[in-house]
Amino acid sequence: MDAVAPEISTNVALTDMNTLRVSASAEYFCRLSSVDLVQPVLQFARARGLTVTALGGGSNLVLAGDIKGLVVVLDIKGIDVLASENERLDVRFGAGECWHTMVEHCLDQGWYGLENLSLIPGNMGAAPIQNIGAYGVELSDLFVSLDAIEIATGQERVFNREDCEFGYRDSVFKQRLQNQYLITAVTLRLSRQPQININYPALKDALGGLQASPQQISDAVCQIRQQKLPDPAVTANVGSFFTNPKVSEEQALSLISLHPNMPWHVQPDGRYKIPAAWLIEKCGFKGQRYGNVSVHQHQALVLVNHGGTGLEVLVLADKIVQAVADEFGIDLVIEPRVYGRE
Ligand code: FAD
Ligand code: NAP
């Protein structure tokens, strides 16, 4: 434990470690490049009664205040092929692998399946937390298992797909096992045969409706995203601030009769998914600035921080939730995880 203790710093600024660029600090902080260092660091935290919070690229969280306890960045690298049979292969990725760099690496290797998920910020270890998804593909479509360590006990555990209880931008790690495990590696099943999925209109349009190679799909996704979404390196944001609500058929039909232009997508369970961006825009928020925070002028789902606090961002989010509830009777749910709110 003593060998690790010097690597644990105190009162560390997290401003450059969250893409909303909120200024907040961690009471204790460490960056772990090896899975062997996890146990001694958990012992350090347990001995002092510290809560432990995992941090990846900071692109899906709101720091509402300083973080008490120990913030751990799992910087564990590594890409290992565990099994390979015919066109299928199972590949284990260290939690610290940058998601998009990993997508590019897989394309270079001729390992397919991740193209639609190109250019999502963040690290591999966070991808299962909200079952990241874009353009009709979700992590769970490719997921085999993950390696994790329980924070309270230090016990190692492998979670398979059922254990993760994946849902729409959701998993057991956002629900009943929230903040209880550190994910050290994720194993995905990829394919040497291209897996083409260009059902999303924006993607189909960008590719001219033609068949495309995985590299062309990835390039098209990157191009659309670069045109539509603010780059967090330039404009402080955490991507979509709300998930798209799913409502009953009855509620959807009633809303459609009142708002014939409202877009909707019927889900396999019969519910209707309504784009939250449309609801927010209809309430007049798109492009509006409120002090230090604003709603992006091209994408109403994205809240932008212009030097404000996490709490200021959350006040705007609450205002939007209230307005959408009043206007449409729909309760929007915040997508990023909130930390440091007492
Ligand atoms: P962080 O923000 O650091 O952490 C998020 C959560 O995961 C926190 O609760 C944290 O405690 C936990 N966590 C992180 N690492 C670990 C670990 N190793 N073990 C245990 N818990 C951990 N998301 C999508 O789903 N689809 C998109 O298309 C998409 N586009 C985006 C576009 C932009 C411009 C931005 C800014 C964000 C976007 N996001 C999208 C959200 C975000 O990129 C993803 O959710 C991403 O997986 C977050 O990764 P991260 O490493 O930054 O996680
Ligand atoms: P878009 O293509 O303009 O579509 C608007 C919304 O309609 C999306 O949110 C999408 O839902 C839904 N949609 C479109 N076509 C659909 C179809 N064929 N079937 C079912 N649902 C459909 O969306 P966008 O805002 O530019 O984003 C593009 C993709 O990137 C989306 O998948 C989005 O989720 C993802 N993205 C996520 C984040 C984030 O932070 N979570 C940020 C940026 C982009 P879904 O969102 O459920 O796919």
PDB file of C-alpha atoms and ligand atoms in Angstrom, residues 17 19 53-61 74 95 117-135 169 173 179 181-184 225 229-232 237-240 335 337 339, ligand 1:
ATOM      1  CA  MET A  17     -10.837  16.149 -17.238  1.00  0.00           C
ATOM      2  CA  THR A  19     -15.712  17.999 -21.372  1.00  0.00           C
ATOM      3  CA  THR A  53     -15.560   7.409  -8.275  1.00  0.00           C
ATOM      4  CA  ALA A  54     -14.379   6.132 -11.665  1.00  0.00           C
ATOM      5  CA  LEU A  55     -13.537   8.720 -14.315  1.00  0.00           C
ATOM      6  CA  GLY A  56     -12.939   8.077 -18.009  1.00  0.00           C
ATOM      7  CA  GLY A  57     -12.803  10.885 -20.558  1.00  0.00           C
ATOM      8  CA  GLY A  58     -15.329  12.943 -18.554  1.00  0.00           C
ATOM      9  CA  SER A  59     -17.647  13.278 -21.593  1.00  0.00           C
ATOM     10  CA  ASN A  60     -20.814  12.005 -19.936  1.00  0.00           C
ATOM     11  CA  LEU A  61     -20.875  13.576 -16.496  1.00  0.00           C
ATOM     12  CA  LEU A  74      -8.501   3.627 -15.172  1.00  0.00           C
ATOM     13  CA  ALA A  95     -10.716   0.181 -20.012  1.00  0.00           C
ATOM     14  CA  LEU A 117     -20.158   4.147 -33.335  1.00  0.00           C
ATOM     15  CA  SER A 118     -17.273   6.180 -34.775  1.00  0.00           C
ATOM     16  CA  LEU A 119     -16.196   9.431 -33.106  1.00  0.00           C
ATOM     17  CA  ILE A 120     -18.027   8.905 -29.809  1.00  0.00           C
ATOM     18  CA  PRO A 121     -15.841  10.587 -27.180  1.00  0.00           C
ATOM     19  CA  GLY A 122     -14.608   8.784 -24.086  1.00  0.00           C
ATOM     20  CA  ASN A 123     -12.953   5.534 -23.111  1.00  0.00           C
ATOM     21  CA  MET A 124     -13.733   1.837 -23.442  1.00  0.00           C
ATOM     22  CA  GLY A 125     -14.393   1.385 -19.697  1.00  0.00           C
ATOM     23  CA  ALA A 126     -17.334   3.808 -19.769  1.00  0.00           C
ATOM     24  CA  ALA A 127     -18.967   2.403 -22.909  1.00  0.00           C
ATOM     25  CA  PRO A 128     -21.047  -0.256 -21.074  1.00  0.00           C
ATOM     26  CA  ILE A 129     -22.244   2.202 -18.417  1.00  0.00           C
ATOM     27  CA  GLN A 130     -24.864   3.704 -20.719  1.00  0.00           C
ATOM     28  CA  ASN A 131     -24.627   1.080 -23.476  1.00  0.00           C
ATOM     29  CA  ILE A 132     -23.391   3.709 -25.917  1.00  0.00           C
ATOM     30  CA  GLY A 133     -25.231   3.870 -29.185  1.00  0.00           C
ATOM     31  CA  ALA A 134     -25.510   5.806 -32.414  1.00  0.00           C
ATOM     32  CA  TYR A 135     -26.998   5.377 -35.887  1.00  0.00           C
ATOM     33  CA  ARG A 169     -28.629   4.237 -23.078  1.00  0.00           C
ATOM     34  CA  PHE A 173     -24.241   0.218 -13.792  1.00  0.00           C
ATOM     35  CA  ASN A 179     -20.763   3.405  -8.534  1.00  0.00           C
ATOM     36  CA  TYR A 181     -17.671  -1.535  -9.736  1.00  0.00           C
ATOM     37  CA  LEU A 182     -14.536  -0.434 -11.549  1.00  0.00           C
ATOM     38  CA  ILE A 183     -14.537  -1.801 -15.107  1.00  0.00           C
ATOM     39  CA  THR A 184     -11.024  -2.830 -16.130  1.00  0.00           C
ATOM     40  CA  ARG A 225     -21.020  14.227 -36.535  1.00  0.00           C
ATOM     41  CA  LEU A 229     -22.143  18.301 -33.165  1.00  0.00           C
ATOM     42  CA  PRO A 230     -19.946  20.787 -31.333  1.00  0.00           C
ATOM     43  CA  ASP A 231     -16.383  19.532 -30.795  1.00  0.00           C
ATOM     44  CA  PRO A 232     -15.911  19.269 -27.012  1.00  0.00           C
ATOM     45  CA  ASN A 237     -20.518  20.063 -23.793  1.00  0.00           C
ATOM     46  CA  VAL A 238     -21.391  16.458 -22.908  1.00  0.00           C
ATOM     47  CA  GLY A 239     -23.276  15.521 -26.080  1.00  0.00           C
ATOM     48  CA  SER A 240     -26.984  14.773 -25.680  1.00  0.00           C
ATOM     49  CA  GLU A 335     -28.421  11.344 -19.738  1.00  0.00           C
ATOM     50  CA  ARG A 337     -24.325  11.188 -14.551  1.00  0.00           C
ATOM     51  CA  TYR A 339     -21.553  14.060  -9.263  1.00  0.00           C
TER      52      TYR A 339
HETATM   53  P1  FAD B   1     -17.043   9.519 -18.243  1.00  0.00           P
HETATM   54  O1  FAD B   1     -17.829  10.706 -18.624  1.00  0.00           O
HETATM   55  O2  FAD B   1     -15.704   9.739 -17.673  1.00  0.00           O
HETATM   56  O3  FAD B   1     -17.896   8.637 -17.228  1.00  0.00           O
HETATM   57  C1  FAD B   1     -19.258   8.356 -17.487  1.00  0.00           C
HETATM   58  C2  FAD B   1     -19.755   7.398 -16.401  1.00  0.00           C
HETATM   59  O4  FAD B   1     -19.059   6.158 -16.501  1.00  0.00           O
HETATM   60  C3  FAD B   1     -19.494   7.897 -14.986  1.00  0.00           C
HETATM   61  O5  FAD B   1     -20.563   7.470 -14.188  1.00  0.00           O
HETATM   62  C4  FAD B   1     -18.215   7.164 -14.566  1.00  0.00           C
HETATM   63  O6  FAD B   1     -18.124   6.973 -13.173  1.00  0.00           O
HETATM   64  C5  FAD B   1     -18.396   5.849 -15.280  1.00  0.00           C
HETATM   65  N1  FAD B   1     -17.124   5.207 -15.642  1.00  0.00           N
HETATM   66  C6  FAD B   1     -16.186   5.679 -16.505  1.00  0.00           C
HETATM   67  N2  FAD B   1     -15.189   4.784 -16.626  1.00  0.00           N
HETATM   68  C7  FAD B   1     -15.487   3.738 -15.813  1.00  0.00           C
HETATM   69  C8  FAD B   1     -14.834   2.520 -15.477  1.00  0.00           C
HETATM   70  N3  FAD B   1     -13.673   2.171 -16.036  1.00  0.00           N
HETATM   71  N4  FAD B   1     -15.421   1.704 -14.575  1.00  0.00           N
HETATM   72  C9  FAD B   1     -16.603   2.027 -13.995  1.00  0.00           C
HETATM   73  N5  FAD B   1     -17.274   3.170 -14.286  1.00  0.00           N
HETATM   74  C10 FAD B   1     -16.728   4.008 -15.177  1.00  0.00           C
HETATM   75  N6  FAD B   1     -22.910   8.693 -26.078  1.00  0.00           N
HETATM   76  C11 FAD B   1     -23.555   7.772 -26.820  1.00  0.00           C
HETATM   77  O7  FAD B   1     -24.054   6.759 -26.289  1.00  0.00           O
HETATM   78  N7  FAD B   1     -23.703   7.923 -28.163  1.00  0.00           N
HETATM   79  C12 FAD B   1     -23.183   8.991 -28.826  1.00  0.00           C
HETATM   80  O8  FAD B   1     -23.320   9.075 -30.046  1.00  0.00           O
HETATM   81  C13 FAD B   1     -22.508   9.990 -28.067  1.00  0.00           C
HETATM   82  N8  FAD B   1     -22.025  11.102 -28.668  1.00  0.00           N
HETATM   83  C14 FAD B   1     -21.420  12.073 -27.920  1.00  0.00           C
HETATM   84  C15 FAD B   1     -20.971  13.231 -28.557  1.00  0.00           C
HETATM   85  C16 FAD B   1     -20.345  14.233 -27.841  1.00  0.00           C
HETATM   86  C17 FAD B   1     -19.859  15.470 -28.556  1.00  0.00           C
HETATM   87  C18 FAD B   1     -20.132  14.062 -26.441  1.00  0.00           C
HETATM   88  C19 FAD B   1     -19.411  15.124 -25.658  1.00  0.00           C
HETATM   89  C20 FAD B   1     -20.592  12.922 -25.798  1.00  0.00           C
HETATM   90  C21 FAD B   1     -21.252  11.923 -26.524  1.00  0.00           C
HETATM   91  N9  FAD B   1     -21.748  10.749 -25.921  1.00  0.00           N
HETATM   92  C22 FAD B   1     -22.381   9.790 -26.658  1.00  0.00           C
HETATM   93  C23 FAD B   1     -21.604  10.551 -24.453  1.00  0.00           C
HETATM   94  C24 FAD B   1     -20.233   9.937 -24.054  1.00  0.00           C
HETATM   95  O9  FAD B   1     -19.267  10.164 -25.023  1.00  0.00           O
HETATM   96  C25 FAD B   1     -20.330   8.426 -23.813  1.00  0.00           C
HETATM   97  O10 FAD B   1     -21.300   8.134 -22.851  1.00  0.00           O
HETATM   98  C26 FAD B   1     -18.997   7.828 -23.348  1.00  0.00           C
HETATM   99  O11 FAD B   1     -19.095   6.429 -23.220  1.00  0.00           O
HETATM  100  C27 FAD B   1     -18.490   8.416 -22.027  1.00  0.00           C
HETATM  101  O12 FAD B   1     -17.151   7.970 -21.857  1.00  0.00           O
HETATM  102  P2  FAD B   1     -16.158   8.677 -20.859  1.00  0.00           P
HETATM  103  O13 FAD B   1     -14.919   7.846 -20.812  1.00  0.00           O
HETATM  104  O14 FAD B   1     -15.991  10.106 -21.199  1.00  0.00           O
HETATM  105  O15 FAD B   1     -16.968   8.509 -19.482  1.00  0.00           O
END
